[in-house]
PDB file of C-alpha atoms in Angstrom:
ATOM      1  CA  UNK A  23     -11.790 -23.532   8.858  1.00  0.00           C
ATOM      2  CA  UNK A  24     -14.559 -21.012   8.405  1.00  0.00           C
ATOM      3  CA  UNK A  25     -14.504 -19.265   5.079  1.00  0.00           C
ATOM      4  CA  UNK A  26     -16.441 -16.632   3.128  1.00  0.00           C
ATOM      5  CA  UNK A  27     -16.146 -16.559  -0.651  1.00  0.00           C
ATOM      6  CA  UNK A  28     -17.145 -13.781  -3.007  1.00  0.00           C
ATOM      7  CA  UNK A  29     -16.327 -13.727  -6.691  1.00  0.00           C
ATOM      8  CA  UNK A  30     -13.008 -11.905  -6.945  1.00  0.00           C
ATOM      9  CA  UNK A  31     -13.542 -11.119 -10.624  1.00  0.00           C
ATOM     10  CA  UNK A  32     -15.251  -7.847 -11.412  1.00  0.00           C
ATOM     11  CA  UNK A  33     -18.821  -8.008 -12.640  1.00  0.00           C
ATOM     12  CA  UNK A  34     -19.519  -5.813 -15.675  1.00  0.00           C
ATOM     13  CA  UNK A  35     -23.112  -5.207 -16.689  1.00  0.00           C
ATOM     14  CA  UNK A  36     -25.090  -2.804 -18.821  1.00  0.00           C
ATOM     15  CA  UNK A  37     -27.143  -0.020 -17.291  1.00  0.00           C
ATOM     16  CA  UNK A  38     -30.723  -1.081 -16.640  1.00  0.00           C
ATOM     17  CA  UNK A  39     -29.882  -4.765 -16.173  1.00  0.00           C
ATOM     18  CA  UNK A  40     -30.024  -6.674 -12.898  1.00  0.00           C
ATOM     19  CA  UNK A  41     -26.712  -7.298 -11.139  1.00  0.00           C
ATOM     20  CA  UNK A  42     -26.435 -10.461  -9.053  1.00  0.00           C
ATOM     21  CA  UNK A  43     -23.556 -10.950  -6.626  1.00  0.00           C
ATOM     22  CA  UNK A  44     -22.848 -14.141  -4.690  1.00  0.00           C
ATOM     23  CA  UNK A  45     -21.606 -14.788  -1.176  1.00  0.00           C
ATOM     24  CA  UNK A  46     -20.824 -18.377  -0.169  1.00  0.00           C
ATOM     25  CA  UNK A  47     -19.692 -19.553   3.242  1.00  0.00           C
ATOM     26  CA  UNK A  48     -18.504 -22.841   4.708  1.00  0.00           C
ATOM     27  CA  UNK A  49     -18.349 -24.640   8.016  1.00  0.00           C
ATOM     28  CA  UNK A  50     -20.685 -22.368   9.907  1.00  0.00           C
ATOM     29  CA  UNK A  51     -24.347 -21.495  10.323  1.00  0.00           C
ATOM     30  CA  UNK A  52     -24.564 -17.735  10.851  1.00  0.00           C
ATOM     31  CA  UNK A  53     -27.548 -16.183  12.568  1.00  0.00           C
ATOM     32  CA  UNK A  54     -27.497 -13.277  10.115  1.00  0.00           C
ATOM     33  CA  UNK A  55     -25.676 -11.887   7.106  1.00  0.00           C
ATOM     34  CA  UNK A  56     -24.978  -8.296   6.120  1.00  0.00           C
ATOM     35  CA  UNK A  57     -24.141  -6.569   2.845  1.00  0.00           C
ATOM     36  CA  UNK A  58     -22.034  -3.417   2.535  1.00  0.00           C
ATOM     37  CA  UNK A  59     -21.021  -1.109  -0.300  1.00  0.00           C
ATOM     38  CA  UNK A  60     -17.490   0.297  -0.488  1.00  0.00           C
ATOM     39  CA  UNK A  61     -16.314   3.043  -2.826  1.00  0.00           C
ATOM     40  CA  UNK A  62     -12.592   3.527  -3.564  1.00  0.00           C
ATOM     41  CA  UNK A  63     -10.748   5.160  -0.670  1.00  0.00           C
ATOM     42  CA  UNK A  64     -13.847   5.167   1.550  1.00  0.00           C
ATOM     43  CA  UNK A  65     -15.162   3.046   4.393  1.00  0.00           C
ATOM     44  CA  UNK A  66     -17.903   0.458   3.768  1.00  0.00           C
ATOM     45  CA  UNK A  67     -21.512   1.581   4.070  1.00  0.00           C
ATOM     46  CA  UNK A  68     -24.167  -0.778   5.437  1.00  0.00           C
ATOM     47  CA  UNK A  69     -26.919  -1.753   2.986  1.00  0.00           C
ATOM     48  CA  UNK A  70     -28.984  -4.693   4.231  1.00  0.00           C
ATOM     49  CA  UNK A  71     -29.140  -7.308   6.968  1.00  0.00           C
ATOM     50  CA  UNK A  72     -30.936 -10.635   6.605  1.00  0.00           C
ATOM     51  CA  UNK A  73     -31.546 -13.132   9.391  1.00  0.00           C
ATOM     52  CA  UNK A  74     -31.310 -16.916   9.105  1.00  0.00           C
ATOM     53  CA  UNK A  75     -35.086 -17.298   9.336  1.00  0.00           C
ATOM     54  CA  UNK A  76     -35.670 -14.792   6.506  1.00  0.00           C
ATOM     55  CA  UNK A  77     -35.495 -16.031   2.940  1.00  0.00           C
ATOM     56  CA  UNK A  78     -35.553 -12.625   1.287  1.00  0.00           C
ATOM     57  CA  UNK A  79     -35.169  -8.944   2.161  1.00  0.00           C
ATOM     58  CA  UNK A  80     -35.804  -5.926  -0.045  1.00  0.00           C
ATOM     59  CA  UNK A  81     -34.889  -2.256   0.077  1.00  0.00           C
ATOM     60  CA  UNK A  82     -35.756  -0.083  -2.907  1.00  0.00           C
ATOM     61  CA  UNK A  83     -33.822  -1.597  -5.874  1.00  0.00           C
ATOM     62  CA  UNK A  84     -31.893  -4.004  -3.652  1.00  0.00           C
ATOM     63  CA  UNK A  85     -32.850  -7.589  -2.837  1.00  0.00           C
ATOM     64  CA  UNK A  86     -30.976 -10.104  -0.706  1.00  0.00           C
ATOM     65  CA  UNK A  87     -31.693 -13.809  -0.375  1.00  0.00           C
ATOM     66  CA  UNK A  88     -30.307 -16.166   2.235  1.00  0.00           C
ATOM     67  CA  UNK A  89     -30.253 -19.932   1.634  1.00  0.00           C
ATOM     68  CA  UNK A  90     -28.930 -21.635   4.771  1.00  0.00           C
ATOM     69  CA  UNK A  91     -29.071 -25.050   3.076  1.00  0.00           C
ATOM     70  CA  UNK A  92     -26.834 -23.959   0.205  1.00  0.00           C
ATOM     71  CA  UNK A  93     -24.868 -21.696   2.580  1.00  0.00           C
ATOM     72  CA  UNK A  94     -25.274 -18.880   0.111  1.00  0.00           C
ATOM     73  CA  UNK A  95     -26.578 -15.331  -0.117  1.00  0.00           C
ATOM     74  CA  UNK A  96     -27.414 -13.562  -3.361  1.00  0.00           C
ATOM     75  CA  UNK A  97     -27.437  -9.778  -3.635  1.00  0.00           C
ATOM     76  CA  UNK A  98     -29.440  -8.270  -6.492  1.00  0.00           C
ATOM     77  CA  UNK A  99     -29.519  -4.707  -7.799  1.00  0.00           C
ATOM     78  CA  UNK A 100     -32.364  -4.195 -10.240  1.00  0.00           C
ATOM     79  CA  UNK A 101     -32.423  -1.441 -12.905  1.00  0.00           C
ATOM     80  CA  UNK A 102     -28.730  -0.892 -12.262  1.00  0.00           C
ATOM     81  CA  UNK A 103     -27.185   2.543 -12.768  1.00  0.00           C
ATOM     82  CA  UNK A 104     -23.572   3.682 -13.270  1.00  0.00           C
ATOM     83  CA  UNK A 105     -23.776   5.143  -9.744  1.00  0.00           C
ATOM     84  CA  UNK A 106     -24.132   1.584  -8.421  1.00  0.00           C
ATOM     85  CA  UNK A 107     -20.539   0.879  -9.494  1.00  0.00           C
ATOM     86  CA  UNK A 108     -18.623  -0.039  -6.337  1.00  0.00           C
ATOM     87  CA  UNK A 109     -17.296  -3.016  -4.405  1.00  0.00           C
ATOM     88  CA  UNK A 110     -19.894  -4.986  -2.467  1.00  0.00           C
ATOM     89  CA  UNK A 111     -18.903  -6.910   0.651  1.00  0.00           C
ATOM     90  CA  UNK A 112     -20.805  -9.553   2.544  1.00  0.00           C
ATOM     91  CA  UNK A 113     -20.218 -10.095   6.251  1.00  0.00           C
ATOM     92  CA  UNK A 114     -21.257 -12.797   8.693  1.00  0.00           C
ATOM     93  CA  UNK A 115     -21.080 -13.436  12.398  1.00  0.00           C
ATOM     94  CA  UNK A 116     -18.696 -16.352  12.041  1.00  0.00           C
ATOM     95  CA  UNK A 117     -17.938 -16.561  15.751  1.00  0.00           C
ATOM     96  CA  UNK A 118     -20.750 -15.763  18.130  1.00  0.00           C
ATOM     97  CA  UNK A 119     -18.322 -15.842  21.030  1.00  0.00           C
ATOM     98  CA  UNK A 120     -16.681 -12.619  19.940  1.00  0.00           C
ATOM     99  CA  UNK A 121     -19.599 -10.647  18.477  1.00  0.00           C
ATOM    100  CA  UNK A 122     -17.560  -9.383  15.549  1.00  0.00           C
ATOM    101  CA  UNK A 123     -18.203  -9.715  11.833  1.00  0.00           C
ATOM    102  CA  UNK A 124     -16.069 -11.589   9.334  1.00  0.00           C
ATOM    103  CA  UNK A 125     -15.988  -9.922   5.910  1.00  0.00           C
ATOM    104  CA  UNK A 126     -15.608 -11.424   2.472  1.00  0.00           C
ATOM    105  CA  UNK A 127     -13.101  -9.925   0.056  1.00  0.00           C
ATOM    106  CA  UNK A 128     -15.843  -8.253  -1.977  1.00  0.00           C
ATOM    107  CA  UNK A 129     -16.940  -8.198  -5.610  1.00  0.00           C
ATOM    108  CA  UNK A 130     -16.389  -5.137  -7.749  1.00  0.00           C
ATOM    109  CA  UNK A 131     -19.421  -4.142  -9.824  1.00  0.00           C
ATOM    110  CA  UNK A 132     -19.029  -1.939 -12.885  1.00  0.00           C
ATOM    111  CA  UNK A 133     -22.235  -0.675 -14.527  1.00  0.00           C
ATOM    112  CA  UNK A 134     -21.687   0.570 -18.063  1.00  0.00           C
ATOM    113  CA  UNK A 135     -23.858   3.429 -19.371  1.00  0.00           C
TER     114      UNK A 135
ATOM    115  CA  UNK B  29     -24.429  14.776  12.133  1.00  0.00           C
ATOM    116  CA  UNK B  30     -23.392  11.608  13.925  1.00  0.00           C
ATOM    117  CA  UNK B  31     -20.564   9.565  12.563  1.00  0.00           C
ATOM    118  CA  UNK B  32     -17.057   8.233  12.883  1.00  0.00           C
ATOM    119  CA  UNK B  33     -13.994  10.385  12.311  1.00  0.00           C
ATOM    120  CA  UNK B  34     -10.627   8.873  11.502  1.00  0.00           C
ATOM    121  CA  UNK B  35      -7.470  10.922  11.334  1.00  0.00           C
ATOM    122  CA  UNK B  36      -5.187  11.489   9.631  1.00  0.00           C
ATOM    123  CA  UNK B  37      -6.338  10.459   6.150  1.00  0.00           C
ATOM    124  CA  UNK B  38      -2.753   9.638   5.132  1.00  0.00           C
ATOM    125  CA  UNK B  39       0.122   8.711   7.440  1.00  0.00           C
ATOM    126  CA  UNK B  40       3.740   7.902   6.815  1.00  0.00           C
ATOM    127  CA  UNK B  41       5.931   5.903   9.150  1.00  0.00           C
ATOM    128  CA  UNK B  42       9.658   5.518   9.303  1.00  0.00           C
ATOM    129  CA  UNK B  43      11.209   2.166  10.057  1.00  0.00           C
ATOM    130  CA  UNK B  44      11.232   1.416  13.793  1.00  0.00           C
ATOM    131  CA  UNK B  45       8.654   4.070  14.615  1.00  0.00           C
ATOM    132  CA  UNK B  46       5.336   3.657  16.396  1.00  0.00           C
ATOM    133  CA  UNK B  47       2.364   5.577  15.016  1.00  0.00           C
ATOM    134  CA  UNK B  48      -1.127   6.109  16.431  1.00  0.00           C
ATOM    135  CA  UNK B  49      -4.294   6.274  14.349  1.00  0.00           C
ATOM    136  CA  UNK B  50      -7.202   8.190  15.788  1.00  0.00           C
ATOM    137  CA  UNK B  51     -10.851   7.062  15.769  1.00  0.00           C
ATOM    138  CA  UNK B  52     -13.662   9.082  17.344  1.00  0.00           C
ATOM    139  CA  UNK B  53     -17.416   8.406  17.220  1.00  0.00           C
ATOM    140  CA  UNK B  54     -20.417  10.439  18.350  1.00  0.00           C
ATOM    141  CA  UNK B  55     -23.025   7.743  17.700  1.00  0.00           C
ATOM    142  CA  UNK B  56     -23.146   6.688  21.361  1.00  0.00           C
ATOM    143  CA  UNK B  57     -22.134   3.174  20.315  1.00  0.00           C
ATOM    144  CA  UNK B  58     -20.694   0.803  22.890  1.00  0.00           C
ATOM    145  CA  UNK B  59     -18.734  -1.384  20.452  1.00  0.00           C
ATOM    146  CA  UNK B  60     -15.794  -0.260  18.336  1.00  0.00           C
ATOM    147  CA  UNK B  61     -13.557  -2.137  15.895  1.00  0.00           C
ATOM    148  CA  UNK B  62     -10.324  -1.794  13.941  1.00  0.00           C
ATOM    149  CA  UNK B  63      -9.826  -3.494  10.576  1.00  0.00           C
ATOM    150  CA  UNK B  64      -6.983  -3.685   8.130  1.00  0.00           C
ATOM    151  CA  UNK B  65      -7.632  -3.832   4.382  1.00  0.00           C
ATOM    152  CA  UNK B  66      -4.980  -4.760   1.837  1.00  0.00           C
ATOM    153  CA  UNK B  67      -5.451  -4.291  -1.938  1.00  0.00           C
ATOM    154  CA  UNK B  68      -7.973  -6.739  -3.355  1.00  0.00           C
ATOM    155  CA  UNK B  69      -8.656  -8.248   0.041  1.00  0.00           C
ATOM    156  CA  UNK B  70     -11.437  -8.073   2.539  1.00  0.00           C
ATOM    157  CA  UNK B  71     -11.354  -6.504   5.969  1.00  0.00           C
ATOM    158  CA  UNK B  72      -9.365  -8.316   8.638  1.00  0.00           C
ATOM    159  CA  UNK B  73     -10.158  -7.690  12.279  1.00  0.00           C
ATOM    160  CA  UNK B  74      -7.292  -6.331  14.384  1.00  0.00           C
ATOM    161  CA  UNK B  75      -8.925  -5.468  17.733  1.00  0.00           C
ATOM    162  CA  UNK B  76     -12.408  -4.817  19.023  1.00  0.00           C
ATOM    163  CA  UNK B  77     -13.963  -3.396  22.160  1.00  0.00           C
ATOM    164  CA  UNK B  78     -17.466  -4.044  23.452  1.00  0.00           C
ATOM    165  CA  UNK B  79     -17.238  -1.643  26.381  1.00  0.00           C
ATOM    166  CA  UNK B  80     -15.004   1.035  27.872  1.00  0.00           C
ATOM    167  CA  UNK B  81     -11.777  -0.244  29.453  1.00  0.00           C
ATOM    168  CA  UNK B  82     -12.106  -3.631  27.768  1.00  0.00           C
ATOM    169  CA  UNK B  83     -10.897  -4.908  24.388  1.00  0.00           C
ATOM    170  CA  UNK B  84     -10.123  -8.204  22.677  1.00  0.00           C
ATOM    171  CA  UNK B  85      -7.687  -9.343  20.018  1.00  0.00           C
ATOM    172  CA  UNK B  86      -8.985 -10.042  16.559  1.00  0.00           C
ATOM    173  CA  UNK B  87      -7.433 -12.226  13.887  1.00  0.00           C
ATOM    174  CA  UNK B  88      -4.266 -10.171  13.264  1.00  0.00           C
ATOM    175  CA  UNK B  89      -3.469  -8.367  16.535  1.00  0.00           C
ATOM    176  CA  UNK B  90       0.295  -8.953  16.516  1.00  0.00           C
ATOM    177  CA  UNK B  91       2.216  -5.693  16.188  1.00  0.00           C
ATOM    178  CA  UNK B  92      -0.780  -3.543  17.154  1.00  0.00           C
ATOM    179  CA  UNK B  93      -2.112  -2.130  20.421  1.00  0.00           C
ATOM    180  CA  UNK B  94      -5.292  -0.278  21.406  1.00  0.00           C
ATOM    181  CA  UNK B  95      -6.874   1.504  24.350  1.00  0.00           C
ATOM    182  CA  UNK B  96     -10.486   2.300  25.221  1.00  0.00           C
ATOM    183  CA  UNK B  97     -10.467   4.900  27.970  1.00  0.00           C
ATOM    184  CA  UNK B  98     -13.532   6.734  26.667  1.00  0.00           C
ATOM    185  CA  UNK B  99     -16.667   5.489  24.963  1.00  0.00           C
ATOM    186  CA  UNK B 100     -16.104   7.860  22.043  1.00  0.00           C
ATOM    187  CA  UNK B 101     -12.475   7.010  21.318  1.00  0.00           C
ATOM    188  CA  UNK B 102     -10.587   3.873  20.243  1.00  0.00           C
ATOM    189  CA  UNK B 103      -7.045   4.746  19.076  1.00  0.00           C
ATOM    190  CA  UNK B 104      -4.877   2.150  17.344  1.00  0.00           C
ATOM    191  CA  UNK B 105      -1.084   2.119  17.675  1.00  0.00           C
ATOM    192  CA  UNK B 106       0.913   0.423  14.958  1.00  0.00           C
ATOM    193  CA  UNK B 107       4.142  -0.595  16.653  1.00  0.00           C
ATOM    194  CA  UNK B 108       7.561  -1.229  15.178  1.00  0.00           C
ATOM    195  CA  UNK B 109       6.878  -4.930  15.713  1.00  0.00           C
ATOM    196  CA  UNK B 110       4.398  -4.827  12.822  1.00  0.00           C
ATOM    197  CA  UNK B 111       6.693  -5.729   9.942  1.00  0.00           C
ATOM    198  CA  UNK B 112       4.273  -5.010   7.111  1.00  0.00           C
ATOM    199  CA  UNK B 113       2.192  -2.029   8.248  1.00  0.00           C
ATOM    200  CA  UNK B 114       1.420  -0.543   4.834  1.00  0.00           C
ATOM    201  CA  UNK B 115      -2.357  -0.862   4.481  1.00  0.00           C
ATOM    202  CA  UNK B 116      -5.709   0.910   4.667  1.00  0.00           C
ATOM    203  CA  UNK B 117      -6.991   0.996   8.253  1.00  0.00           C
ATOM    204  CA  UNK B 118     -10.700   1.229   8.987  1.00  0.00           C
ATOM    205  CA  UNK B 119     -12.424   1.961  12.271  1.00  0.00           C
ATOM    206  CA  UNK B 120     -16.061   1.027  12.897  1.00  0.00           C
ATOM    207  CA  UNK B 121     -18.629   1.183  15.650  1.00  0.00           C
ATOM    208  CA  UNK B 122     -21.944  -0.485  16.395  1.00  0.00           C
ATOM    209  CA  UNK B 123     -24.493  -1.005  19.098  1.00  0.00           C
ATOM    210  CA  UNK B 124     -23.249  -3.730  21.413  1.00  0.00           C
ATOM    211  CA  UNK B 125     -26.390  -5.701  20.647  1.00  0.00           C
ATOM    212  CA  UNK B 126     -25.481  -8.494  18.259  1.00  0.00           C
ATOM    213  CA  UNK B 127     -26.493  -8.394  14.584  1.00  0.00           C
ATOM    214  CA  UNK B 128     -26.481  -4.604  14.386  1.00  0.00           C
ATOM    215  CA  UNK B 129     -24.839  -2.947  11.369  1.00  0.00           C
ATOM    216  CA  UNK B 130     -21.405  -1.396  11.687  1.00  0.00           C
ATOM    217  CA  UNK B 131     -20.729   2.241  10.860  1.00  0.00           C
ATOM    218  CA  UNK B 132     -17.332   2.936   9.344  1.00  0.00           C
ATOM    219  CA  UNK B 133     -15.001   5.895   9.163  1.00  0.00           C
ATOM    220  CA  UNK B 134     -13.285   6.804   5.905  1.00  0.00           C
ATOM    221  CA  UNK B 135     -10.029   5.167   6.843  1.00  0.00           C
ATOM    222  CA  UNK B 136      -6.368   6.019   7.282  1.00  0.00           C
ATOM    223  CA  UNK B 137      -3.851   4.972   4.656  1.00  0.00           C
ATOM    224  CA  UNK B 138      -0.518   4.136   6.270  1.00  0.00           C
ATOM    225  CA  UNK B 139       2.688   3.937   4.245  1.00  0.00           C
ATOM    226  CA  UNK B 140       6.313   3.233   5.105  1.00  0.00           C
ATOM    227  CA  UNK B 141       8.904   5.831   4.150  1.00  0.00           C
TER     228      UNK B 141
END
């Protein structure tokens, strides 16, 4: 069955360091992948979208890579700040027939001052 | 400002009672979605609608019902047939064009009395 895996353990890093989060998927070749940020008690907020023919996408301190051979996306936050602390979710179009995203369970990032 | 409004923020249900969660958007989006999120888990798709007067079941539709009579509104009813309704419910919308980001409301937390 199709599956999306994100590290369920929280990632703790020091302020100023680069945070790297991983999203792995199986049994499917998505046309695109999206990353969202979710704060406690709030809805997810869209951050970046990367297409299958794009290897890398950047937005300010954020960088996303998409390796369709490894079936993996990496999400980087450079010069991390305590305000970056949140849960980060990846989402893929796992079933083109229904035009709806499938979300991973998310990885919680904690940036220590 | 454009966005998605979910109400109420908190909702309590008695055993055997149906409850309806409201979702309104003023983004002029054709597609709308309902997700359920349980602690430590990702978002699971309940129902989605690509156009007015049409909707499809997601992965966990049993015990839920929806309607889409207006483009702006996509209410979700949690019926008494849903045996474990306690969860955080999120509504989202997007352009009907595939690979567009989803915009989320801030959710409704439903609890059983």
